[in-house]
Short mmCIF file of C-alpha atoms in Angstrom, two decimals:
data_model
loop_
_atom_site.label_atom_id
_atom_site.label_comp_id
_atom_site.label_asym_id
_atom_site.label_seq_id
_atom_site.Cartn_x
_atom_site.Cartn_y
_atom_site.Cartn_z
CA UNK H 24 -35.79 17.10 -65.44
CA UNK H 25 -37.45 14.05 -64.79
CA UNK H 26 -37.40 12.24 -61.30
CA UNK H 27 -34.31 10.25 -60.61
CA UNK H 28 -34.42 6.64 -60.94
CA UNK H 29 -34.61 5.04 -57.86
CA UNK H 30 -32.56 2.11 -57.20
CA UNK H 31 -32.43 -1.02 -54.43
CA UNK H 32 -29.43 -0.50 -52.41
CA UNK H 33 -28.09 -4.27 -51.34
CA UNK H 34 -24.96 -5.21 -49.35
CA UNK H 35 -24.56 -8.77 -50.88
CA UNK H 36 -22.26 -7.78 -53.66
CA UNK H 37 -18.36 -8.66 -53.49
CA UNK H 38 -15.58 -7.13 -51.78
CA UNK H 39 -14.05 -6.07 -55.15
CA UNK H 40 -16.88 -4.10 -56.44
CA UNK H 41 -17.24 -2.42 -52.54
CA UNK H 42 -13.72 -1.31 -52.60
CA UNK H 43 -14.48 0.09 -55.76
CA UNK H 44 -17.93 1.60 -54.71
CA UNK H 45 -19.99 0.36 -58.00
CA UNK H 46 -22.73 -1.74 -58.65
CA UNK H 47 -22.38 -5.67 -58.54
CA UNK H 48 -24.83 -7.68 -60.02
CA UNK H 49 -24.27 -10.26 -57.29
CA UNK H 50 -24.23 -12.90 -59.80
CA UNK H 51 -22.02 -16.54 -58.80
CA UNK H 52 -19.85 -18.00 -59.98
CA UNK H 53 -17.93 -14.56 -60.54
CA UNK H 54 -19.83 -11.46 -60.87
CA UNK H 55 -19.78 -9.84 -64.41
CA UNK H 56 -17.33 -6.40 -63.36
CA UNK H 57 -14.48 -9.15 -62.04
CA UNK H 58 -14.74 -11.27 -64.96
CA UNK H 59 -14.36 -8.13 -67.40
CA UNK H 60 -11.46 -7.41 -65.10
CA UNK H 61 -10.09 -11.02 -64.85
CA UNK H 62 -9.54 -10.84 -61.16
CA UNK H 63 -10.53 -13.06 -58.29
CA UNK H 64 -14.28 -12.91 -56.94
CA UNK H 65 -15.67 -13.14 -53.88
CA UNK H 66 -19.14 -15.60 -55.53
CA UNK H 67 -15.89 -18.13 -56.37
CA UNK H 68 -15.37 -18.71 -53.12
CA UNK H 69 -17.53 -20.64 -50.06
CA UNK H 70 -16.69 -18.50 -47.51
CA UNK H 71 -16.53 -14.54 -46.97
CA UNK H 72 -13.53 -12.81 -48.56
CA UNK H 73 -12.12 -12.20 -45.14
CA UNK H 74 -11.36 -15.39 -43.86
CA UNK H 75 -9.99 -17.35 -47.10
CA UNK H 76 -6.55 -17.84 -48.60
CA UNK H 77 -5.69 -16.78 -51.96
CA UNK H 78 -5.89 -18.45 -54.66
CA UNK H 79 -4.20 -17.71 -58.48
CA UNK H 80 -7.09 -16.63 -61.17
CA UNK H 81 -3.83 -14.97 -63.35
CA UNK H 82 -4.35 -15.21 -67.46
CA UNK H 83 -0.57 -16.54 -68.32
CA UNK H 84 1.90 -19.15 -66.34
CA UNK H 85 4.43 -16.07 -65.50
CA UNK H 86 1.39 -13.85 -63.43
CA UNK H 87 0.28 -17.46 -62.02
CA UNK H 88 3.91 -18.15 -60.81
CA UNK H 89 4.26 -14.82 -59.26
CA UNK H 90 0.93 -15.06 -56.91
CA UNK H 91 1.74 -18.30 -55.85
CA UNK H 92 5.70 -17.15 -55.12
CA UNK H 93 3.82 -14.13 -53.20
CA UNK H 94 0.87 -15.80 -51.18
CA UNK H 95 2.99 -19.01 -49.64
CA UNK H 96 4.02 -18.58 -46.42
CA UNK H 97 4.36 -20.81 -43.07
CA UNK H 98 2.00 -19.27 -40.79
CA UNK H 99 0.92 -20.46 -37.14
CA UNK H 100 -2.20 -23.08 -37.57
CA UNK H 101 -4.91 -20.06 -36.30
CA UNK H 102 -7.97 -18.36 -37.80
CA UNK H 103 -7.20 -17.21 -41.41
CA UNK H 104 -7.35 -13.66 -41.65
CA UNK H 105 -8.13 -10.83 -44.54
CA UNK H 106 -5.50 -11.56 -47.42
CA UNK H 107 -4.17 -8.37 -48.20
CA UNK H 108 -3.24 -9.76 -52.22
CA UNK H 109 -7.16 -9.37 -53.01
CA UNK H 110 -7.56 -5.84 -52.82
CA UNK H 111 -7.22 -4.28 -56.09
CA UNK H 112 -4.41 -2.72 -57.97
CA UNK H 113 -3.66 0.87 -57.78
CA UNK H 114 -4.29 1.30 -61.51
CA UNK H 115 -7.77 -0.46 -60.93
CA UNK H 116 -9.05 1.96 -59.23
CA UNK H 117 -8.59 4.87 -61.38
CA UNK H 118 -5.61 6.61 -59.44
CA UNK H 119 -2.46 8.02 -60.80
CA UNK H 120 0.72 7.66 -59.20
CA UNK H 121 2.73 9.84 -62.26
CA UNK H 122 5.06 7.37 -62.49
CA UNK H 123 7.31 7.11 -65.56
CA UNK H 124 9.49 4.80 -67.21
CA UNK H 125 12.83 5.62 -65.02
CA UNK H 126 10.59 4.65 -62.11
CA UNK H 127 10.24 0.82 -64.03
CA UNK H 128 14.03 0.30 -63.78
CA UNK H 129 13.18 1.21 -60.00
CA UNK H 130 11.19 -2.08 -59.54
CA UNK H 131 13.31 -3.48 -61.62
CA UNK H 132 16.11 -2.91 -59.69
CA UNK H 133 14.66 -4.02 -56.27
CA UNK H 134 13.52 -7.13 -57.47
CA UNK H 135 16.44 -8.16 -59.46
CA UNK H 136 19.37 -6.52 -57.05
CA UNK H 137 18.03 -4.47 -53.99
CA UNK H 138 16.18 -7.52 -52.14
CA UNK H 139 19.29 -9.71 -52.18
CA UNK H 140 20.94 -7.02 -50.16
CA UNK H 141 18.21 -6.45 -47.52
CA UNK H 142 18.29 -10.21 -47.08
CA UNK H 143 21.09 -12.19 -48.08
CA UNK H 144 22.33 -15.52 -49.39
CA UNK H 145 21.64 -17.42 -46.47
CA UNK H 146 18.73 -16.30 -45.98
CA UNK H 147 15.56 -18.88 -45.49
CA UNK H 148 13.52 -18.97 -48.77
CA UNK H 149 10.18 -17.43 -46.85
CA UNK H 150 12.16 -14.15 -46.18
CA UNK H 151 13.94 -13.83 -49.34
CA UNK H 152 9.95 -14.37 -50.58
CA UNK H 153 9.05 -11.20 -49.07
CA UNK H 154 11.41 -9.03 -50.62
CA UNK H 155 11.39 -10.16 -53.74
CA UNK H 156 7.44 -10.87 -54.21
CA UNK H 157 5.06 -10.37 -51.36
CA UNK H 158 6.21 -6.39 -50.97
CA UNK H 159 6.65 -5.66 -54.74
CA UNK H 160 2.95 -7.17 -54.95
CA UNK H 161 1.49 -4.99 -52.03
CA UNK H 162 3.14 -2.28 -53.17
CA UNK H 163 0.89 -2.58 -56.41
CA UNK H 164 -1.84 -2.01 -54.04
CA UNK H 165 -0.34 1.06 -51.99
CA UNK H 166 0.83 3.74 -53.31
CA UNK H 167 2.59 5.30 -50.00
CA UNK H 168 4.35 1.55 -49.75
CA UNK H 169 5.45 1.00 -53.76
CA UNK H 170 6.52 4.84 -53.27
CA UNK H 171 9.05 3.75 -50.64
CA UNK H 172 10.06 0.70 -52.49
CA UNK H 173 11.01 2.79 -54.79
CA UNK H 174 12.69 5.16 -52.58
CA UNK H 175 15.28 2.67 -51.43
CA UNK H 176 16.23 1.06 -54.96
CA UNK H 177 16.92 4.67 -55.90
CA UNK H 178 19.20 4.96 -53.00
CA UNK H 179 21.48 1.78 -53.83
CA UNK H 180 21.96 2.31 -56.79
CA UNK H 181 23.01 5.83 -55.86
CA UNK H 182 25.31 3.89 -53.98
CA UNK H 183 26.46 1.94 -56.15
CA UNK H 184 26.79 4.08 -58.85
CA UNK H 185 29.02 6.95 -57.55
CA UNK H 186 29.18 8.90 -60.85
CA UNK H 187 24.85 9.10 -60.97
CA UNK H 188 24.57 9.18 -57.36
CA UNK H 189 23.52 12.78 -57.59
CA UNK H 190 20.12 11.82 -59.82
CA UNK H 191 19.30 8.74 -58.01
CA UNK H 192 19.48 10.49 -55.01
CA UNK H 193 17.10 13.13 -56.15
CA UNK H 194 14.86 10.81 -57.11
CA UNK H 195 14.91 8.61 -53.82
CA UNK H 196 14.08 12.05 -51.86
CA UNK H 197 11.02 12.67 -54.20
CA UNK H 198 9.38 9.34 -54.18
CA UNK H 199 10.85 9.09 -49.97
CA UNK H 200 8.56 12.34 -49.49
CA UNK H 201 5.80 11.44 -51.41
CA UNK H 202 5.83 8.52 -49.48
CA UNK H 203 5.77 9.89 -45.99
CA UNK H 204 3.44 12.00 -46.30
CA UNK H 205 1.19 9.25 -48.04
CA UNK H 206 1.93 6.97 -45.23
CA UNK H 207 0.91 9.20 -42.01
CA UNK H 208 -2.70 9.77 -43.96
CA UNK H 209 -2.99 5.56 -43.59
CA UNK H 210 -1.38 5.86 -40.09
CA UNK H 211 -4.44 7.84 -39.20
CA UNK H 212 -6.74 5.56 -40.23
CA UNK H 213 -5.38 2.01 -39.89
CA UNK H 214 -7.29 -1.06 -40.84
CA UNK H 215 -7.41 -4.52 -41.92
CA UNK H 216 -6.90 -3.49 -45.02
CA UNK H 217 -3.79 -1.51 -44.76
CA UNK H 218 -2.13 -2.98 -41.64
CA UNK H 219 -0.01 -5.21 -44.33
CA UNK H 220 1.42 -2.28 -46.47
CA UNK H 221 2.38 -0.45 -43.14
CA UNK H 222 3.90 -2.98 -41.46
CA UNK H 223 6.28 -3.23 -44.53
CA UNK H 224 6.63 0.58 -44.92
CA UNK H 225 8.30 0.06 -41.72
CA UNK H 226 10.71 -1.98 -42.53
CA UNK H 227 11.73 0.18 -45.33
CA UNK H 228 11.34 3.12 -42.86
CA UNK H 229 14.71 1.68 -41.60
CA UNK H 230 16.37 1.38 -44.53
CA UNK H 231 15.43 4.91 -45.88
CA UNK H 232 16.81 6.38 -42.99
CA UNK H 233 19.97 5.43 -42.44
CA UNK H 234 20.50 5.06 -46.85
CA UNK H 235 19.81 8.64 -46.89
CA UNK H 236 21.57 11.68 -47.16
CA UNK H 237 23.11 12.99 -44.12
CA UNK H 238 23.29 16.74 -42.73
CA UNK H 239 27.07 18.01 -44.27
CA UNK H 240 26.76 19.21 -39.98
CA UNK H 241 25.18 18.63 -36.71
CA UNK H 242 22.21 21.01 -38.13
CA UNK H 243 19.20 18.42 -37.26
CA UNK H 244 21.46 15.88 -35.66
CA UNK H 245 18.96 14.06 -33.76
CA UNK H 246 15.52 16.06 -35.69
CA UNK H 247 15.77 14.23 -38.60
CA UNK H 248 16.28 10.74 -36.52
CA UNK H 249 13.42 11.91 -33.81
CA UNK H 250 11.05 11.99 -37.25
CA UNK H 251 11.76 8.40 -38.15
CA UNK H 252 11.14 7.21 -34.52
CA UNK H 253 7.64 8.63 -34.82
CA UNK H 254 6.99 6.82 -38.02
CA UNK H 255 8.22 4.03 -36.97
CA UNK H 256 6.02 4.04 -33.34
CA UNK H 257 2.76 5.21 -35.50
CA UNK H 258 3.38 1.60 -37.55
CA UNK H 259 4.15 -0.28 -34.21
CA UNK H 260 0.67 0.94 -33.21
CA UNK H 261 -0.36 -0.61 -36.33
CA UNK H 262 0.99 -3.95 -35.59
CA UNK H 263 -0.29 -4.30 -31.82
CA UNK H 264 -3.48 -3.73 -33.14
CA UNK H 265 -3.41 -5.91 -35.79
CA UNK H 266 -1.31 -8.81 -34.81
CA UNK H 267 -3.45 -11.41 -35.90
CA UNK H 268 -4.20 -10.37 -39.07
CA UNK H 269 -0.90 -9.73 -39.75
CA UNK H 270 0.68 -13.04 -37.84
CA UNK H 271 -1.68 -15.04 -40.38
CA UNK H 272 -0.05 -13.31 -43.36
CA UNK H 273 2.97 -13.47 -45.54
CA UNK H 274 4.60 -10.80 -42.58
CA UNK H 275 5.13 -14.02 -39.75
CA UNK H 276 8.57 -14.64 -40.44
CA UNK H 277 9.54 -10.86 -40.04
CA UNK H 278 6.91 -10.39 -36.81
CA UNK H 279 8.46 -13.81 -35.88
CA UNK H 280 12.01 -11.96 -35.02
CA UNK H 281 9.91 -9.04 -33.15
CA UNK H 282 7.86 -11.78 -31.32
CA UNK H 283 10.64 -13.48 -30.11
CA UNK H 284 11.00 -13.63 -26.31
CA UNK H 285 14.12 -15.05 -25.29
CA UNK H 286 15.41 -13.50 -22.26
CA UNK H 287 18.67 -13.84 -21.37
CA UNK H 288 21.02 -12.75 -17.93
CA UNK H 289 22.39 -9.11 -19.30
CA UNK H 290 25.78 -9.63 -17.58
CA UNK H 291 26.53 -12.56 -20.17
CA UNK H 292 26.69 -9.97 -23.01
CA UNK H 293 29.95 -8.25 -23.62
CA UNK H 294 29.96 -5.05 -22.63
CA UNK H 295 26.57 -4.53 -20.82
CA UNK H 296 27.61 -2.97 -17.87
CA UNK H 297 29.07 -0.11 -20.14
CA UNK H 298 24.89 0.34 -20.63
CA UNK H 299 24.24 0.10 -17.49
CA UNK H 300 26.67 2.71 -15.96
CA UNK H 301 24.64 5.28 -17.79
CA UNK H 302 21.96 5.33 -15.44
CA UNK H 303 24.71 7.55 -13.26
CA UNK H 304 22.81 10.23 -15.98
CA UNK H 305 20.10 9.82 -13.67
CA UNK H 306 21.49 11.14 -10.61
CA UNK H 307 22.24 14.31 -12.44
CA UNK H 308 18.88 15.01 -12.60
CA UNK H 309 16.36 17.19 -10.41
CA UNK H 310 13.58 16.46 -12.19
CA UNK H 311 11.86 13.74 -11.75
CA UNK H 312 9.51 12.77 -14.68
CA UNK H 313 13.27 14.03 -17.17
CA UNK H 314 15.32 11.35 -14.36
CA UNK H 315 12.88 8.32 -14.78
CA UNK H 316 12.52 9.21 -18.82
CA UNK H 317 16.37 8.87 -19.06
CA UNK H 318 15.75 5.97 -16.88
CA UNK H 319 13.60 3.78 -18.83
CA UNK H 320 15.24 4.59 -21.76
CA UNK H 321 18.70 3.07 -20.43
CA UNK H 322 16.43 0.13 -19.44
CA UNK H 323 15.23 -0.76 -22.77
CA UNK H 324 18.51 -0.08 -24.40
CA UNK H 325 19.86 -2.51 -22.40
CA UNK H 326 17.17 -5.21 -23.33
CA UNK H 327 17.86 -4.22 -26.44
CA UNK H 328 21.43 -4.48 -27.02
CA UNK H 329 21.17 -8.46 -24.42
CA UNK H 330 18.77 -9.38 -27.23
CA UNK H 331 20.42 -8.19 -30.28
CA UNK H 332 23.92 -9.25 -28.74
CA UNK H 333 22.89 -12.95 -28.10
CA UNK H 334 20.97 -12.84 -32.08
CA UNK H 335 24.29 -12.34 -33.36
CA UNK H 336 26.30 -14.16 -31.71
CA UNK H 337 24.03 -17.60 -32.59
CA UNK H 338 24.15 -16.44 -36.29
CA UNK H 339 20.26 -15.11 -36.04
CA UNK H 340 19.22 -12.16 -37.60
CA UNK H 341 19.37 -9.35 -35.10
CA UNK H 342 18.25 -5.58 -36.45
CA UNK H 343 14.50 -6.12 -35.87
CA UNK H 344 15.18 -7.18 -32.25
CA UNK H 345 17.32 -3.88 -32.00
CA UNK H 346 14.75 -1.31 -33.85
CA UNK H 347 12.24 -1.99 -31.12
CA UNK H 348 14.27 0.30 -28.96
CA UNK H 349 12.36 3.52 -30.73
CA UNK H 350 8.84 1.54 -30.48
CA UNK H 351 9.05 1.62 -26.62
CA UNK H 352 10.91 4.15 -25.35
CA UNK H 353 9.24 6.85 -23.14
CA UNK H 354 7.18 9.82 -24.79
CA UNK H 355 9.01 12.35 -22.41
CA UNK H 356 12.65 10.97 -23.38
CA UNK H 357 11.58 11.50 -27.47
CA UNK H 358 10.98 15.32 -26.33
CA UNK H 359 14.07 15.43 -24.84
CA UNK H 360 16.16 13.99 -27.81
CA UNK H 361 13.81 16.70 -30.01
CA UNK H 362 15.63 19.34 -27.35
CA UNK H 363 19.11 18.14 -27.89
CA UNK H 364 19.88 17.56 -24.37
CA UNK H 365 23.06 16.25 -23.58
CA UNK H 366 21.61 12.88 -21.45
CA UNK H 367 19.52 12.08 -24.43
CA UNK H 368 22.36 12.70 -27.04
CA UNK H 369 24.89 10.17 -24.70
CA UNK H 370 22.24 7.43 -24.73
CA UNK H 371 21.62 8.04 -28.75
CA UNK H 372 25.14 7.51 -29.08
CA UNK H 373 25.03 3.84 -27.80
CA UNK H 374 22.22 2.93 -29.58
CA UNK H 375 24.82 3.61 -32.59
CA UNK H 376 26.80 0.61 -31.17
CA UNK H 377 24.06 -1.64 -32.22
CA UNK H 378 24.04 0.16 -35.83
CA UNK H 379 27.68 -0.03 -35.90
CA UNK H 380 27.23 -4.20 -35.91
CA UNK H 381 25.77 -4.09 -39.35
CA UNK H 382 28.56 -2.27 -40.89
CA UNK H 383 28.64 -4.13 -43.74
CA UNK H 384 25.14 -3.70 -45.16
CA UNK H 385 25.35 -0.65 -47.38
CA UNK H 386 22.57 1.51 -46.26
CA UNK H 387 24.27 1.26 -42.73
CA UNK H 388 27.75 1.60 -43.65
CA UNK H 389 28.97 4.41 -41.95
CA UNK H 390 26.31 5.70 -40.78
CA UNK H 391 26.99 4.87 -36.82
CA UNK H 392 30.16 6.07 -36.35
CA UNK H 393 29.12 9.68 -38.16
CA UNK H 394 26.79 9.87 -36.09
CA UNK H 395 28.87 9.23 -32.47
CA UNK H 396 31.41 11.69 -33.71
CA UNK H 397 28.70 14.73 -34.75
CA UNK H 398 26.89 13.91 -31.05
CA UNK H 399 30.86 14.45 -30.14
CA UNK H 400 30.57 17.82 -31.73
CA UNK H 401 27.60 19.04 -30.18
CA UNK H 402 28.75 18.69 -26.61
CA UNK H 403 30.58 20.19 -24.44
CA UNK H 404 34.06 18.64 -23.53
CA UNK H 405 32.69 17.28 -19.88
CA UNK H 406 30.13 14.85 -21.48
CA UNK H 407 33.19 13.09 -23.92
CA UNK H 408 33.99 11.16 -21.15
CA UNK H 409 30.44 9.43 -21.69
CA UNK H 410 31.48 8.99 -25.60
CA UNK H 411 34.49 6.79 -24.66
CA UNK H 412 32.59 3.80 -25.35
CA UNK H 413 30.70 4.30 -28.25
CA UNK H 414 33.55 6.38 -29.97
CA UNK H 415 35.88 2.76 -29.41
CA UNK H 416 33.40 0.66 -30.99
CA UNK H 417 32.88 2.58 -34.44
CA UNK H 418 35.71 3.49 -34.74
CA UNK H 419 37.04 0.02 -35.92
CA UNK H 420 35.04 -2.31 -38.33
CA UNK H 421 32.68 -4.84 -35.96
CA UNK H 422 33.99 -7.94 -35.24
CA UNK H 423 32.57 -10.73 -37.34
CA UNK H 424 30.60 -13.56 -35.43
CA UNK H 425 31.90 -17.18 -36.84
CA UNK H 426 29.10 -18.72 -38.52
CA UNK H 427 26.79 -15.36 -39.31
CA UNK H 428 27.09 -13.48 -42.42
CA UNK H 429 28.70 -9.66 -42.98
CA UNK H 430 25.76 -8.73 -44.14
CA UNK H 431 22.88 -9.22 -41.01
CA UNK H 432 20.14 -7.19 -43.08
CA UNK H 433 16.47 -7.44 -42.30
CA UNK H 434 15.90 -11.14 -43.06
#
């Protein structure tokens, strides 16, 4: 065997050809693998691949149309950040998802159907953008992300087709697993280039859910739930540490609703003091770390349910405001709801109030009250007197707020 040939190693190719670990030949204005590819090169551009906006280099009017439906988006005047669009497509770089043709009328679906339903039709262009482009085209890109796209257009049409719901369910659990596990292998390595795609796995972290099947009993009442609150912290971790790059993005008007920091007297919102009377849970306590856990958890419930309550009633979007109770609520209290304890099942159950507001979106509908009444189930008789509340509320369809929408969504 004769001696291997050696080689000059050089760092000057283009992002493309890194990502894909082979040779560029570092030649302007658009190195030879990208233009046998017909995709965007770095050599087209003045400055480094990280700090530019995207521009279309599509072959036909339809692809051009779609990048420039999916890279527009009013961002705050700051430093331009990595644009997630220019990393390359799964297919690109030579990984199988085993996807089939049922799995087309999946996309199909979502962008046609599902993304008018997780907005809705007064929704501002930008965010029905999102849904219908910007996480389709991402999802092209991410495997664990265009997984759980797929996930939740399996699960409405399962819901609304009763007579296949059976299939399309089956199929939403396969590609919702596949998806997961996917996900928490990103989660452990998070970076500038996948901060994007988890950021919007989160948001369909929501939908999946609560548009899932449910237990047929309280088997893994609050397991199941406890499992999404993890994912959903490991992507929160995600976005504090990449806020920038992600507030310079296509993802501002969704971070825009999380960023928001109105603060408001609680007493003004109707029925506060019903949150804050749990914090007589407290005194029941010996311990402690367990007391200040149910605590703080009571505490951020309540900014919770001030901020969601005064969203709604102006007619703003409100659900993001209210998922951020999972992203900050004590490590010790998520131990406790894994344990069932009665404290931490009472305070789950009013967090189902704010669920119960968004009734009318399907992958909610529900899904609140089923879940006061199994907490019901799972206590003894002297905590029902702490289930008055919550058991009042779902128990008749929410009130609707002049000038907002049945349908609040995640716009």
């Amino acid at each position: 065997m004769g001696p291997r040939r050696s080689h000059t190693k050089s760092k000057k190719g283009c992002s493309q050809c890194k990502l894909r670990r082979i040779k560029c030949n570092e030649l302007g204005p658009i190195c030879s693998n990208c233009k046998r590819r017909e995709i965007e090169c770095d050599f087209q551009k003045k400055d480094p691949p990280s700090t530019t906006e995207p521009t279309s280099q599509s072959g036909d009017a339809s692809q051009a149309s779609f990048s420039s439906c999916a890279t527009t988006v009013k961002s705050p005047a700051s430093t331009p950040t990595f644009n997630p669009f220019s990393l390359p497509n799964l297919e690109s770089l030579k990984r199988s998802t085993e996807l089939d043709v049922d799995d087309l009328e999946l996309v199909h679906h979502f962008a046609t159907v599902t993304y008018k339903s997780i907005t809705h039709d007064q929704a501002e262009e930008e965010h029905t953008r999102i849904w219908q482009y910007n996480v389709i085209k991402l999802g092209f890109k991410h495997e664990f992300l265009l997984r759980g796209i797929l996930a939740v257009s399996a699960l409405h049409l399962a819901d609304l087709n009763p007579s296949d719901s059976v299939e399309y369910r089956l199929r939403a659990t396969n590609h919702q697993n596949q998806a997961l596990a996917l996900a928490r292998d990103e989660l452990a390595n998070p970076s500038v280039y996948n901060c994007h795609a988890l950021f919007m796995f989160s948001c369909l972290v929501i939908l999946m859910t609560f548009a899932g099947p449910r237990q047929p009993d309280n088997t893994g009442l609050s397991g199941n739930l406890l499992d999404w609150f993890y994912v959903l912290r490991g992507c929160n971790s995600v976005m504090q540490l990449h806020w920038t790059d992600l507030e310079n993005s296509f993802c501002y008007p969704l971070l825009r609703e999380v960023k928001n920091s109105e603060t408001h007297a609680a007493h003004v919102a109707d029925e506060c003091d019903r949150i804050i009377d749990l914090q007589r849970l407290c005194h029941r306590i010996d311990d402690r770390e367990t007391s200040r856990a149910y605590s703080l958890a009571i505490h951020e419930l309540l900014n919770a349910y001030t901020k969601a309550w005064f969203l709604r009633r102006d007619g703003r979007p409100w659900i993001i405001a209210a998922f951020v109770w999972p992203n900050v609520l004590p490590q010790r209290y998520l131990e406790l709801l894994g344990d069932s304890t009665p404290e931490s099942m009472v305070i789950l159950a009013h967090f189902a109030i704010l669920i119960h507001w968004s009734e009318y979106d399907w992958f909610f509908r529900g899904w609140a009250r089923d879940l006061v009444f199994r907490i019901r189930a799972s206590l003894s008789e002297e905590w029902h007197e702490y289930l008055k509340w919550p058991e009042e509320v779902v128990s008749v369809p929410p009130i609707v707020v002049p000038g907002m929408p049945t349908s609040s969504a995640l716009h």
